[in-house]
CSV table of C-alpha atoms in Angstrom, one decimal:
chain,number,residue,atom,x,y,z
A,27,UNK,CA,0.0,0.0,0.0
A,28,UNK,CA,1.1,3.3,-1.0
A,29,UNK,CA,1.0,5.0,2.6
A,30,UNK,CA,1.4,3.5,5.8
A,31,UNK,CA,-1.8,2.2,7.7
A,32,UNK,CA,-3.1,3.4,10.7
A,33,UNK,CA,-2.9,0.3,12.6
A,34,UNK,CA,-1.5,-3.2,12.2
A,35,UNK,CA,-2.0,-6.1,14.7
A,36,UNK,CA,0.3,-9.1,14.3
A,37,UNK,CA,-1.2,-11.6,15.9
A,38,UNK,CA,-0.1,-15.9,15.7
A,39,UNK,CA,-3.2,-16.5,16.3
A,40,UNK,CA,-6.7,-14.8,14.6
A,41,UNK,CA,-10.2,-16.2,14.0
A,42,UNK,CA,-11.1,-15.3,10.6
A,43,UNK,CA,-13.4,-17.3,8.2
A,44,UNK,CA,-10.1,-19.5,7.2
A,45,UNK,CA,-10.3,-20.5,10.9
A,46,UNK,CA,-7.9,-19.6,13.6
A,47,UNK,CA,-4.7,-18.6,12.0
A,48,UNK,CA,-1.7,-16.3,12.3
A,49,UNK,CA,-2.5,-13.3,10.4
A,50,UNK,CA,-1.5,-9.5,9.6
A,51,UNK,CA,-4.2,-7.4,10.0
A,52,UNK,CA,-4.4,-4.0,8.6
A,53,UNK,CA,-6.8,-1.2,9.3
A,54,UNK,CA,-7.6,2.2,8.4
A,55,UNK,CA,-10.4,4.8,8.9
A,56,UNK,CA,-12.0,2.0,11.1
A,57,UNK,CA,-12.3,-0.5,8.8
A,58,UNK,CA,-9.8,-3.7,8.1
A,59,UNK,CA,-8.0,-3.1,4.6
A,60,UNK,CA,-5.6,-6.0,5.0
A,61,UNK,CA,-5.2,-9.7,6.1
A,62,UNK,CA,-2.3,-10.7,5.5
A,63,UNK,CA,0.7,-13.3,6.1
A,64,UNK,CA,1.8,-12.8,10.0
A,65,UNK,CA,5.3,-11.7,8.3
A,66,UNK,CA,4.0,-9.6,5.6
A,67,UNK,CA,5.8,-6.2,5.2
A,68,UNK,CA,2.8,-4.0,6.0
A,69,UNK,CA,3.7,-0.7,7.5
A,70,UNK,CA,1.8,1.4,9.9
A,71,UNK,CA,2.0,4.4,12.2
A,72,UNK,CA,0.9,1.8,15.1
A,73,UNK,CA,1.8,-2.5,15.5
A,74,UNK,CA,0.5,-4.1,18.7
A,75,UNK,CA,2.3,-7.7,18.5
A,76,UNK,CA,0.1,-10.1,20.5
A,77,UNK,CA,1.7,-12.8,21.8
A,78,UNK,CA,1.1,-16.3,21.6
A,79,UNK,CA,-1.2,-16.5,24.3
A,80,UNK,CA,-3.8,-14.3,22.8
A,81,UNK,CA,-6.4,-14.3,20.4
A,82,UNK,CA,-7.5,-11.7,17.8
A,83,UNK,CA,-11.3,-12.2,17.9
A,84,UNK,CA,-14.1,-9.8,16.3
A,85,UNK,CA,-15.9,-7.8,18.3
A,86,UNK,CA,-19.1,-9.7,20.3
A,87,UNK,CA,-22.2,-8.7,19.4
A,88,UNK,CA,-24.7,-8.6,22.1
A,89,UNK,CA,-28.5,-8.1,20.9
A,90,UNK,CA,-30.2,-8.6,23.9
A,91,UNK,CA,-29.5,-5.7,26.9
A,92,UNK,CA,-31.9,-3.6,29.4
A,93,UNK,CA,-29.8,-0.6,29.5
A,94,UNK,CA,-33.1,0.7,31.2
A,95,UNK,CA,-32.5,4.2,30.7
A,96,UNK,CA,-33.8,6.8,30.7
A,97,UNK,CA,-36.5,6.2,33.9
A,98,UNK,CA,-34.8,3.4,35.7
A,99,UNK,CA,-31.1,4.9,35.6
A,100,UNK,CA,-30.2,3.4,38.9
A,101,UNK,CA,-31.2,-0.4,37.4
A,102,UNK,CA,-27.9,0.5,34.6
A,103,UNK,CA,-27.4,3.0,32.6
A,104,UNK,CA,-25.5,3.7,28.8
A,105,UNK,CA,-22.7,4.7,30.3
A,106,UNK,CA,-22.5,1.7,32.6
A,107,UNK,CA,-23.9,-0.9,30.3
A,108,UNK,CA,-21.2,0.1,27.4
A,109,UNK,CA,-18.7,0.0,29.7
A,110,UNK,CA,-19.4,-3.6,30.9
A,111,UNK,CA,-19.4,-4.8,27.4
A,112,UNK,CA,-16.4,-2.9,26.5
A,113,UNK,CA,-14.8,-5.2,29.5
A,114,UNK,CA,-16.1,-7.9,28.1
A,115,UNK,CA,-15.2,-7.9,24.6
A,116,UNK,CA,-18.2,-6.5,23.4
A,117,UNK,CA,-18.2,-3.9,21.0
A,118,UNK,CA,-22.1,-3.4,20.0
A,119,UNK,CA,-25.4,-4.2,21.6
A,120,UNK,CA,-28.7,-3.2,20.8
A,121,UNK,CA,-31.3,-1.8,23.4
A,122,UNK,CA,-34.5,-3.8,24.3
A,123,UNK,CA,-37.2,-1.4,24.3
A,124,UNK,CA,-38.9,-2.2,28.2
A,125,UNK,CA,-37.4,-1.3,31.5
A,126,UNK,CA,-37.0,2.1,30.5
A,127,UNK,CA,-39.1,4.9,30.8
A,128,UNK,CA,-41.0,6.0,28.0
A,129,UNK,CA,-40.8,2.4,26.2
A,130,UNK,CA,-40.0,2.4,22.9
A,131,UNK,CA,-43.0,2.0,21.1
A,132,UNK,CA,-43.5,5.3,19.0
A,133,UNK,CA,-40.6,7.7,17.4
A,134,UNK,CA,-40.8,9.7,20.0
A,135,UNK,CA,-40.0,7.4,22.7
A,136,UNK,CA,-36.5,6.4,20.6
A,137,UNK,CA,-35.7,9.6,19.9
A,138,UNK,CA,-35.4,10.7,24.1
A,139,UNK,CA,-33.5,7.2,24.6
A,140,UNK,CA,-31.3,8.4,21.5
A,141,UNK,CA,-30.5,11.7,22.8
A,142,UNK,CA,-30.1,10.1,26.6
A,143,UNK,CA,-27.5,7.6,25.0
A,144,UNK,CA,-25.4,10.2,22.4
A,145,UNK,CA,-22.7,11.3,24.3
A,146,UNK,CA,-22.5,7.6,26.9
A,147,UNK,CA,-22.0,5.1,24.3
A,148,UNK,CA,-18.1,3.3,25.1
A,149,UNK,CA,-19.7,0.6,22.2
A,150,UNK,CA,-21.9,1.1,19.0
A,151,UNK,CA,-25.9,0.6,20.8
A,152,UNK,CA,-28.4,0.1,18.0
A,153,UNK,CA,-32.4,-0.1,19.6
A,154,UNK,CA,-35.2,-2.5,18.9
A,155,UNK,CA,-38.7,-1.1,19.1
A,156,UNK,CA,-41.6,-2.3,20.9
A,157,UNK,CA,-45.0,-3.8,20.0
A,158,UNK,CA,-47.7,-3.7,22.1
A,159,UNK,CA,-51.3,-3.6,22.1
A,160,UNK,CA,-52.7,-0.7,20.3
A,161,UNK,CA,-49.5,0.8,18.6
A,162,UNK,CA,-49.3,-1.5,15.5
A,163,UNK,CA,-49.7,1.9,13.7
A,164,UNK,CA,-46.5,3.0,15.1
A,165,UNK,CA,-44.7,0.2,13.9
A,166,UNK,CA,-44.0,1.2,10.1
A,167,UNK,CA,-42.6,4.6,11.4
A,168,UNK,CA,-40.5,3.3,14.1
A,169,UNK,CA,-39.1,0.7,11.6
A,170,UNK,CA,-38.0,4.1,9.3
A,171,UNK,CA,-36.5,5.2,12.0
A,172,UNK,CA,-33.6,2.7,12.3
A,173,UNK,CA,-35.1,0.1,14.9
A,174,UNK,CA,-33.7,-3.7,13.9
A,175,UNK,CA,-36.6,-4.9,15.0
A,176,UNK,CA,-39.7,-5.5,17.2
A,177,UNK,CA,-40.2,-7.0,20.6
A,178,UNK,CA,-43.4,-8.5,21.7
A,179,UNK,CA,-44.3,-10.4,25.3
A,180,UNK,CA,-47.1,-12.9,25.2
A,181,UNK,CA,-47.0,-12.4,29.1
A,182,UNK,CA,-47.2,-9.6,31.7
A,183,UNK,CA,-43.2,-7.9,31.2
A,184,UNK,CA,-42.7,-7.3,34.5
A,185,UNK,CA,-43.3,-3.2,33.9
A,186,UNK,CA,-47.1,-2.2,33.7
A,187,UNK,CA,-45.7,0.1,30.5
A,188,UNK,CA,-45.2,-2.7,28.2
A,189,UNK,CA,-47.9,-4.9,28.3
A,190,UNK,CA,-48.3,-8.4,26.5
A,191,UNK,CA,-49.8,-9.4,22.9
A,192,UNK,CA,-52.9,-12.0,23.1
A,193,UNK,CA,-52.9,-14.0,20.3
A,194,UNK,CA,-54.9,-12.1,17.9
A,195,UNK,CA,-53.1,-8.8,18.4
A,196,UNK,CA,-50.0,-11.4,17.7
A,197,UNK,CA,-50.9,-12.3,14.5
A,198,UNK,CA,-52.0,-8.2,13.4
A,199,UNK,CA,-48.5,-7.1,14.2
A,200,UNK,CA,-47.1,-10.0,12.8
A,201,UNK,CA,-48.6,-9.4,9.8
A,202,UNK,CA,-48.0,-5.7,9.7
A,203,UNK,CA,-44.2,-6.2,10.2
A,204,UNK,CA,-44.1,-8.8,7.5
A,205,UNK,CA,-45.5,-6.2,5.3
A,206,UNK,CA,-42.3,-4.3,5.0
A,207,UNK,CA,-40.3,-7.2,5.7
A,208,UNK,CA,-39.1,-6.5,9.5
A,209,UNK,CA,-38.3,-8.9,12.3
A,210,UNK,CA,-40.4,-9.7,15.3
A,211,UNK,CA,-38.5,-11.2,18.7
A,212,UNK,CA,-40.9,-13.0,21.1
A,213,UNK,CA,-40.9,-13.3,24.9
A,214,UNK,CA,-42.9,-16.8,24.8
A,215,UNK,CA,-44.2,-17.9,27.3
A,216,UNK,CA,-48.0,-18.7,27.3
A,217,UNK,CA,-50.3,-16.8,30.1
A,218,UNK,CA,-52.4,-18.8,30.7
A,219,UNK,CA,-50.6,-21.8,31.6
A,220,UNK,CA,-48.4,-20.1,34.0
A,221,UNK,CA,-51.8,-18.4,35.4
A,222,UNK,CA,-52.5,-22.2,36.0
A,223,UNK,CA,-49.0,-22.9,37.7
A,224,UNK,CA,-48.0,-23.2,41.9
A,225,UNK,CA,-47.0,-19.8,43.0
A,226,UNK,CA,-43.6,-19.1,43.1
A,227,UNK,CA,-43.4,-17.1,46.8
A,228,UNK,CA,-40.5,-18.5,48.9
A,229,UNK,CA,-37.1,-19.3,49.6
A,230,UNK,CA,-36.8,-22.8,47.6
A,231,UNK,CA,-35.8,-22.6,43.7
A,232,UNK,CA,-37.9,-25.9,43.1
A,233,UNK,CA,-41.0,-23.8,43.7
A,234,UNK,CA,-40.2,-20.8,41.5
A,235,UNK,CA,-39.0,-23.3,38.7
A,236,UNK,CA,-42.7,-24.9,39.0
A,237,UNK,CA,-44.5,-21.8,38.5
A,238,UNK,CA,-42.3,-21.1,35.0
A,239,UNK,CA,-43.5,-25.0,33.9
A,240,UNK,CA,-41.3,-26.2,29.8
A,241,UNK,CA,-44.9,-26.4,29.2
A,242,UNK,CA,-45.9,-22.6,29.1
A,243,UNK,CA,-42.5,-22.1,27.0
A,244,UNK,CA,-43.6,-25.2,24.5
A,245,UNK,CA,-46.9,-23.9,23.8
A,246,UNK,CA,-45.8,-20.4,23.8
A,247,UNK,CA,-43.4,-21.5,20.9
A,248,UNK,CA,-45.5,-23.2,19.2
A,249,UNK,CA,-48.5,-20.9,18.9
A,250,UNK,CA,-45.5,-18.5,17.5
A,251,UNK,CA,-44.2,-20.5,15.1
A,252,UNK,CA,-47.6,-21.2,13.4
A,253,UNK,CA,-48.4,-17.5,13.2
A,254,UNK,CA,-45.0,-17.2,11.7
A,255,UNK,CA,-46.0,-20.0,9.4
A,256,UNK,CA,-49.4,-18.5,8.1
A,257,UNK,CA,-48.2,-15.1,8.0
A,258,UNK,CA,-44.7,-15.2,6.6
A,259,UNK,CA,-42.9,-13.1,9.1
A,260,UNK,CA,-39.2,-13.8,10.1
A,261,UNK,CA,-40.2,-13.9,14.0
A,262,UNK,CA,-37.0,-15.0,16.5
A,263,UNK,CA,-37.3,-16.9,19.6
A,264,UNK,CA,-35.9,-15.2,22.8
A,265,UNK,CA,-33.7,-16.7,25.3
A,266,UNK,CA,-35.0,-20.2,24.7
A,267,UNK,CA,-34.5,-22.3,28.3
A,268,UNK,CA,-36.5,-25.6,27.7
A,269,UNK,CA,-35.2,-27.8,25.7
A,270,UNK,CA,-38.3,-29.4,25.1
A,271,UNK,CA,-38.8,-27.3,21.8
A,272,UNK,CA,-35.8,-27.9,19.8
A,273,UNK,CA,-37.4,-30.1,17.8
A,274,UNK,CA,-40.7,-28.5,16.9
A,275,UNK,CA,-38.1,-25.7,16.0
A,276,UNK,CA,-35.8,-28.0,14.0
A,277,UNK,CA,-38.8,-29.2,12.5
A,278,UNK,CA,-40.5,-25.3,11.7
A,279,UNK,CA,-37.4,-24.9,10.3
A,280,UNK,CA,-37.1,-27.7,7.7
A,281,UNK,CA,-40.7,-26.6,6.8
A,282,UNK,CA,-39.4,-22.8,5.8
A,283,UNK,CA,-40.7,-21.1,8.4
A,284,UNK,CA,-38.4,-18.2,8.9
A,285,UNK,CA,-37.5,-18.9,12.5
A,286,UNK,CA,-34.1,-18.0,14.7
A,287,UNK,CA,-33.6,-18.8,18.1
A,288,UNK,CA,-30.7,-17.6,20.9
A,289,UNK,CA,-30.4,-18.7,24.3
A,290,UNK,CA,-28.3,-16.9,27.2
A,291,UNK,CA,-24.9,-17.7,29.0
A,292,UNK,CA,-26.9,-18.4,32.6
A,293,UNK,CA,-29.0,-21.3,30.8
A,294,UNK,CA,-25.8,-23.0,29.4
A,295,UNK,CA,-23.3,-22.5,32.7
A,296,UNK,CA,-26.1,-23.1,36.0
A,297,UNK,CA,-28.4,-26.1,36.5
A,298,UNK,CA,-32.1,-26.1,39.2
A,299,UNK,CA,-30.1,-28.5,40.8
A,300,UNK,CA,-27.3,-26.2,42.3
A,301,UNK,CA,-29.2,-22.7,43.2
A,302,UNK,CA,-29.6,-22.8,47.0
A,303,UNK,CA,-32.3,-21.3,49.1
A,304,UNK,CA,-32.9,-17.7,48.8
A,305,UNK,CA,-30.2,-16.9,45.8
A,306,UNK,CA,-32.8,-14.7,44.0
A,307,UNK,CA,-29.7,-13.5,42.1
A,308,UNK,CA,-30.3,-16.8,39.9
A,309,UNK,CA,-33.6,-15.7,39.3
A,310,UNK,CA,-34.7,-15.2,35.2
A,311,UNK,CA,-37.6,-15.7,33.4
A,312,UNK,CA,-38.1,-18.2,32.0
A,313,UNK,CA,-35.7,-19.9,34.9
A,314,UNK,CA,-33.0,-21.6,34.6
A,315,UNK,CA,-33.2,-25.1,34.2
A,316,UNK,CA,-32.2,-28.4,35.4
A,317,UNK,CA,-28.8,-30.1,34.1
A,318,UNK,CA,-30.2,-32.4,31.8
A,319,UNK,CA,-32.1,-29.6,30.1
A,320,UNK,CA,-28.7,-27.6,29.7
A,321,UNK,CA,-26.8,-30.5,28.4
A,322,UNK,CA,-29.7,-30.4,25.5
A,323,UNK,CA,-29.3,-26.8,24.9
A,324,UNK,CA,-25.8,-27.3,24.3
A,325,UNK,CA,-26.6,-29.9,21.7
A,326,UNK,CA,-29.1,-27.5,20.3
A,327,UNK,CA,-26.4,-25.1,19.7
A,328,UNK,CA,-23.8,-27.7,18.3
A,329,UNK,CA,-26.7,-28.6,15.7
A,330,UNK,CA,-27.2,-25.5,14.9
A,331,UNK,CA,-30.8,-25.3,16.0
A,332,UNK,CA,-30.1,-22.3,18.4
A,333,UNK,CA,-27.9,-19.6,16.0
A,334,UNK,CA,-26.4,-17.5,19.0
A,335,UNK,CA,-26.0,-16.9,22.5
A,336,UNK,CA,-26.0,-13.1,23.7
A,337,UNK,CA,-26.8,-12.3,27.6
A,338,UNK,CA,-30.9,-10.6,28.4
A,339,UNK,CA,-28.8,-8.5,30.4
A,340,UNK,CA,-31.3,-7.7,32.5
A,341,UNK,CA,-29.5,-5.7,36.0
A,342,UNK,CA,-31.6,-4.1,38.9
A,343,UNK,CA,-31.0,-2.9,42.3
A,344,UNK,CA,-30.0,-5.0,45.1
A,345,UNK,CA,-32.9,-4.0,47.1
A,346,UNK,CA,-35.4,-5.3,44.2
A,347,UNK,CA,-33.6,-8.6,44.5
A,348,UNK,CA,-34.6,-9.0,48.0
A,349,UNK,CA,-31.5,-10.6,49.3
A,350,UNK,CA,-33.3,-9.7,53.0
A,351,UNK,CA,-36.2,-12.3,52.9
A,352,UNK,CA,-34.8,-14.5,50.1
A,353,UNK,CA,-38.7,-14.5,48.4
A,354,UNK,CA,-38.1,-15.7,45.0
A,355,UNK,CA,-41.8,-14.7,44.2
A,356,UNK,CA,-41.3,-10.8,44.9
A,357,UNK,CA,-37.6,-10.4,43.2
A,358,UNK,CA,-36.8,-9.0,40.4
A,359,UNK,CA,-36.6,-11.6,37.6
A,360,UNK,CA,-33.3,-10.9,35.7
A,361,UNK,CA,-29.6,-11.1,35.8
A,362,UNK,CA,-26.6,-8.9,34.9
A,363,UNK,CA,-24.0,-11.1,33.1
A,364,UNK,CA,-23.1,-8.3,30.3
A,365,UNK,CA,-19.5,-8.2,31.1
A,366,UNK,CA,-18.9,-11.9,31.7
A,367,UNK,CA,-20.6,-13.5,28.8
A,368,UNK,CA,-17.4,-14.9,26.7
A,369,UNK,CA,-15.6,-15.6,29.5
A,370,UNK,CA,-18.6,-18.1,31.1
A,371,UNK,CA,-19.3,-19.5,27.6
A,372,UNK,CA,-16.0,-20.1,27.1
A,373,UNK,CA,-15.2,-22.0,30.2
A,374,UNK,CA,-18.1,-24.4,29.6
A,375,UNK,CA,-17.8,-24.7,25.8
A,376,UNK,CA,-13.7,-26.2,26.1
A,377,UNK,CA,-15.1,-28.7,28.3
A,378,UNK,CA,-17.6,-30.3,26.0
A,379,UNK,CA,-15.1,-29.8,23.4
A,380,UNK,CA,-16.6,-26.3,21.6
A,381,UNK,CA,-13.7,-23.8,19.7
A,382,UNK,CA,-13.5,-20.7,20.0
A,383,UNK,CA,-14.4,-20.2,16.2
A,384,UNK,CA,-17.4,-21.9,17.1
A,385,UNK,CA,-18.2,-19.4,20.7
A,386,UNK,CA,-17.5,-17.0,17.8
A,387,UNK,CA,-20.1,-18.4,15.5
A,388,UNK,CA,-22.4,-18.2,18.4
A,389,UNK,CA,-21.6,-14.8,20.0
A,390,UNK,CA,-20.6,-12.5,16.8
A,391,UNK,CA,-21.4,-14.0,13.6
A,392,UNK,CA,-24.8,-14.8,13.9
A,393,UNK,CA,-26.0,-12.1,16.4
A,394,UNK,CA,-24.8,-9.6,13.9
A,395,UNK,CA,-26.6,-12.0,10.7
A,396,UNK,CA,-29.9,-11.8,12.8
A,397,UNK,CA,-30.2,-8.3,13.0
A,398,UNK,CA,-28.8,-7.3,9.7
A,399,UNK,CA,-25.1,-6.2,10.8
A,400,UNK,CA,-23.1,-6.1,7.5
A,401,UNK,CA,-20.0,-4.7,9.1
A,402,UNK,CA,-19.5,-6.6,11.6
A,403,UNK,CA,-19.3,-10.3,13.7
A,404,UNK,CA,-16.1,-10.9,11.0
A,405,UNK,CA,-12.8,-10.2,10.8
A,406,UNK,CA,-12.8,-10.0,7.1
A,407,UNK,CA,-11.5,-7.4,4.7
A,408,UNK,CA,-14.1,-4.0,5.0
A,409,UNK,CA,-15.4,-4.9,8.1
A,410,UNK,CA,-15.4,-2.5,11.1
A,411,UNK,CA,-12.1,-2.7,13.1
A,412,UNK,CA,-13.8,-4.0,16.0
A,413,UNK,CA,-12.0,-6.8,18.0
A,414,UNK,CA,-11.4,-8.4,20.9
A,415,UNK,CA,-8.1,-9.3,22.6
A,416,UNK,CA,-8.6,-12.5,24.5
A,417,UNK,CA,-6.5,-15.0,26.4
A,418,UNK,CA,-8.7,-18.0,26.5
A,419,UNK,CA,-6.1,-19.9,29.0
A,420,UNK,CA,-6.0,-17.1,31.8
A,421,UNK,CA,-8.1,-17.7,34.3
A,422,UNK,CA,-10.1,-15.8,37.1
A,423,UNK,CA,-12.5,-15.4,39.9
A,424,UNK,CA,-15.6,-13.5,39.6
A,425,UNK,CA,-15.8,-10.4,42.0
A,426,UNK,CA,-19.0,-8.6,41.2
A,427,UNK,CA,-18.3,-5.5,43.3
A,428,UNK,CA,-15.2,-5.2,40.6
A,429,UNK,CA,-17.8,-5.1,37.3
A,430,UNK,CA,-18.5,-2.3,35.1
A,431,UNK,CA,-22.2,-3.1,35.9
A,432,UNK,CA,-23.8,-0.6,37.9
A,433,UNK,CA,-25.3,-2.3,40.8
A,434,UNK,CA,-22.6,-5.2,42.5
A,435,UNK,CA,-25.0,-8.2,41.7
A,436,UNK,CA,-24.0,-10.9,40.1
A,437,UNK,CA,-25.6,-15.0,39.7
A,438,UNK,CA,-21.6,-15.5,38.4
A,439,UNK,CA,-20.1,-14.0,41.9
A,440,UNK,CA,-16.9,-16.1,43.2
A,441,UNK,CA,-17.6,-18.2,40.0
A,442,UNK,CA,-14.0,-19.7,38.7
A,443,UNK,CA,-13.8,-18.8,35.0
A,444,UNK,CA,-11.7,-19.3,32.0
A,445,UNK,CA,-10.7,-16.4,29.6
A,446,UNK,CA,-9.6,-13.0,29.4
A,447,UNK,CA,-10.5,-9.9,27.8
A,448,UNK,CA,-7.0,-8.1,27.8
A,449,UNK,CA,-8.1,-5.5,25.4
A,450,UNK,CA,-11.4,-4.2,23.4
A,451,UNK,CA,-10.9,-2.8,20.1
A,452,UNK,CA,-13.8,-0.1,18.4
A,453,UNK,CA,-13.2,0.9,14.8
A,454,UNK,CA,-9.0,0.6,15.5
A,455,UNK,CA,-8.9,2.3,18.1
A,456,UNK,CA,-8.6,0.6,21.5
A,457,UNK,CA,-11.6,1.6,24.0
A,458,UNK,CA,-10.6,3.4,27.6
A,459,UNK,CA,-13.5,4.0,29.4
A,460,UNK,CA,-11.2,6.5,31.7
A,461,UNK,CA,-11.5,8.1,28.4
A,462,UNK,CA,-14.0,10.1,26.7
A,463,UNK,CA,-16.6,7.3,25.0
A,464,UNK,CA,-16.7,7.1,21.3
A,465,UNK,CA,-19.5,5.0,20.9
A,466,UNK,CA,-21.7,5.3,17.9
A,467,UNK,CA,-25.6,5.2,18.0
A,468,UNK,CA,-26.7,2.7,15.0
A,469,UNK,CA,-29.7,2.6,12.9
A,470,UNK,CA,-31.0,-0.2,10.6
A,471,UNK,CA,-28.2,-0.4,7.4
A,472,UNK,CA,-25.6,2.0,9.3
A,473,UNK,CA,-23.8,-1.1,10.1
């Protein structure tokens, strides 16, 4: 190249689409302009030589986080939501639309979170919109907007502000997204049935697991995918935790119903079996299941019925956790894992014999496919310079009051766990959140 680049890394070891190899990789103006030989002659203004013991990975893709602002600020925030996912290797995320104060469901609801989030963002923070009953005539504009997508809740959300879809308002808004050819991403979980279920108040997990029954999930699923079927829309599955469902999806799929599915780092790393009495920091919805269950999730992911794994970051106070009576039917449902994502994937993907080109598969690549990311997930040449550095045989102990998060909760506190984020990398230039953030706000093709 005629002039010198502004950045080279020389790394032995890189995952690109050849697999993990020892490349050169050069970047300007953000974006990667060369991948070369590890000994190419390449010349920039800046090298960073990584040593054998790290990884060049692209940048994680996280499409599933509460940042909750603005309206429940002291739940997270942008600035400490990016910076958690700038310590954990994770270089964009994209906003669910509840939790925060006006939801978004209308223009002018994204537009306040937009301006709230402007001048916080350590990582690039795309949004999703909201559908709810009523606003389906919202949904076109919001799409124009930017939004990736919509997000529905067949069940109460947990905040009076975003209420639930029966199945007839389902299928309108369904059928209104698929006109112009947006996504829909389900909260399933059927009402009625967990109407129908024990009560969940007290101290044991056993209890609250029975009043979050695989069946209200199933049929949930289900009723989704046949809307999907009869109205065409591209609808995706969130945080799938029963197991029980892989192969109606499998099945959807091989049908051509235009179906994806993630799960979450706490459903693949903790089984029912091990939560003690009172831990309400375990507590999710749907829960977390027992360890036979996860053992089938993992096989879901290594057949490629579930595409990717990104967090439902979903923090809170410690007081709405109710640590002091331990009541699993009052806490907050929800749990902060933003920062620690790779790392806990990691550590229980090398023992069931998982690469890290596959974690990458899981946590970049097809998070960024889902939502339409044509810049990033990769290292690949025109692709943002956004990268992890990561030393996947370091090891450490989980100390939540030493996370970016904002509150010091954590279900992964004194957890053992392998892999390091050493450094976080935003279009080539390496992110300091002692530093000013440089964050971009995305909209729908931007990226």
């Amino acid at each position: 190249m005629s002039e010198p680049l502004d950045l080279i890394f020389r790394a032995p070891r890189v995952i690109t689409g050849a697999g993990e190899v020892a490349r050169c990789i050069g970047i300007r103006d953000g974006r990667i302009v060369a991948i070369e030989p590890l000994d190419s002659v390449l010349e920039a203004k800046e090298t960073i030589q990584l040593g054998d013991d790290e990884v060049l990975m692209p940048g994680l893709v996280d499409t599933h986080v509460h940042v909750n602002e603005p309206g429940r600020t002291e739940w997270e925030g942008f600035a400490s939501a990016t910076r958690a996912a700038a310590a954990g290797g994770v270089t964009t995320i994209v906003d669910m639309p509840l939790n925060s104060i006006p939801a978004t469901v209308d223009v002018s609801a994204l537009e306040i979170k937009q301006k709230v989030a402007a001048d916080q963002a350590y990582v690039d923070v795309g949004f999703w919109g909201g559908a709810i009953p009523g606003n389906v005539p919202e949904l076109r504009a919001l799409h124009d907007a930017g939004v990736f997508g919509f997000k529905c809740f067949l069940l109460h959300s947990g905040v009076d502000e975003f209420p639930p879809l029966d199945a007839q308002e389902l299928e309108i808004a369904l059928r209104e997204v698929a006109s112009f050819g947006a996504l829909m991403i389900v909260h399933a979980e059927d009402a009625h049935s967990i109407d129908r279920a024990p009560s969940p108040n007290g101290e044991r997990y056993s209890d609250f697991l029975a009043s979050r029954p695989r069946g209200a999930e199933n049929l949930a699923i289900a009723e989704v995918i046949e809307l999907a079927r009869w109205t065409n829309c591209r609808v995706h599955i969130l945080h799938l935790s029963s197991s029980d469902a892989l192969p109606m999806i499998a099945s959807a799929r091989n049908d051509g119903v235009r179906l994806t599915v993630e799960t979450c780092p706490h459903y693949l790393s903790f089984v029912a079996e091990g939560i003690r009495a009172g831990a309400t920091q375990f507590k999710c919805c749907p829960p977390i299941r027992e360890a036979s269950n996860r053992e089938l999730l993992w096989q879901g992911l290594a057949d490629g019925v579930i595409d990717c794994i990104v967090s439902d970051h979903s923090p809170c106070t410690e007081e709405l956790k109710r640590f002091d009576i331990g009541d699993f039917g009052v806490a907050w449902g929800g749990i902060a894992s933003l920062q620690l994502g790779l790392p806990a994937i990691w550590t229980e993907a090398r023992r069931r014999g998982h690469s890290l080109l596959e974690v990458v598969a899981w946590m970049a690549e097809n998070p960024a496919k889902q939502v339409g990311f044509t810049t990033k997930g990769h290292i690949a040449l025109g692709y943002a310079a956004d990268f992890a550095v990561f030393a996947p045989d370091e090891a450490f102990v989980v100390d939540a009051s030493r996370l970016q998060h904002k509150n010091p909760i954590s279900a992964y506190d004194g957890l053992p766990l392998a892999g390091v984020v050493r450094s976080t990398w935003l279009a080539g230039t390496r992110i300091d959140i002692d530093e000013a953030p440089r964050g971009r706000l995305l909209t729908r093709g931007t990226a």
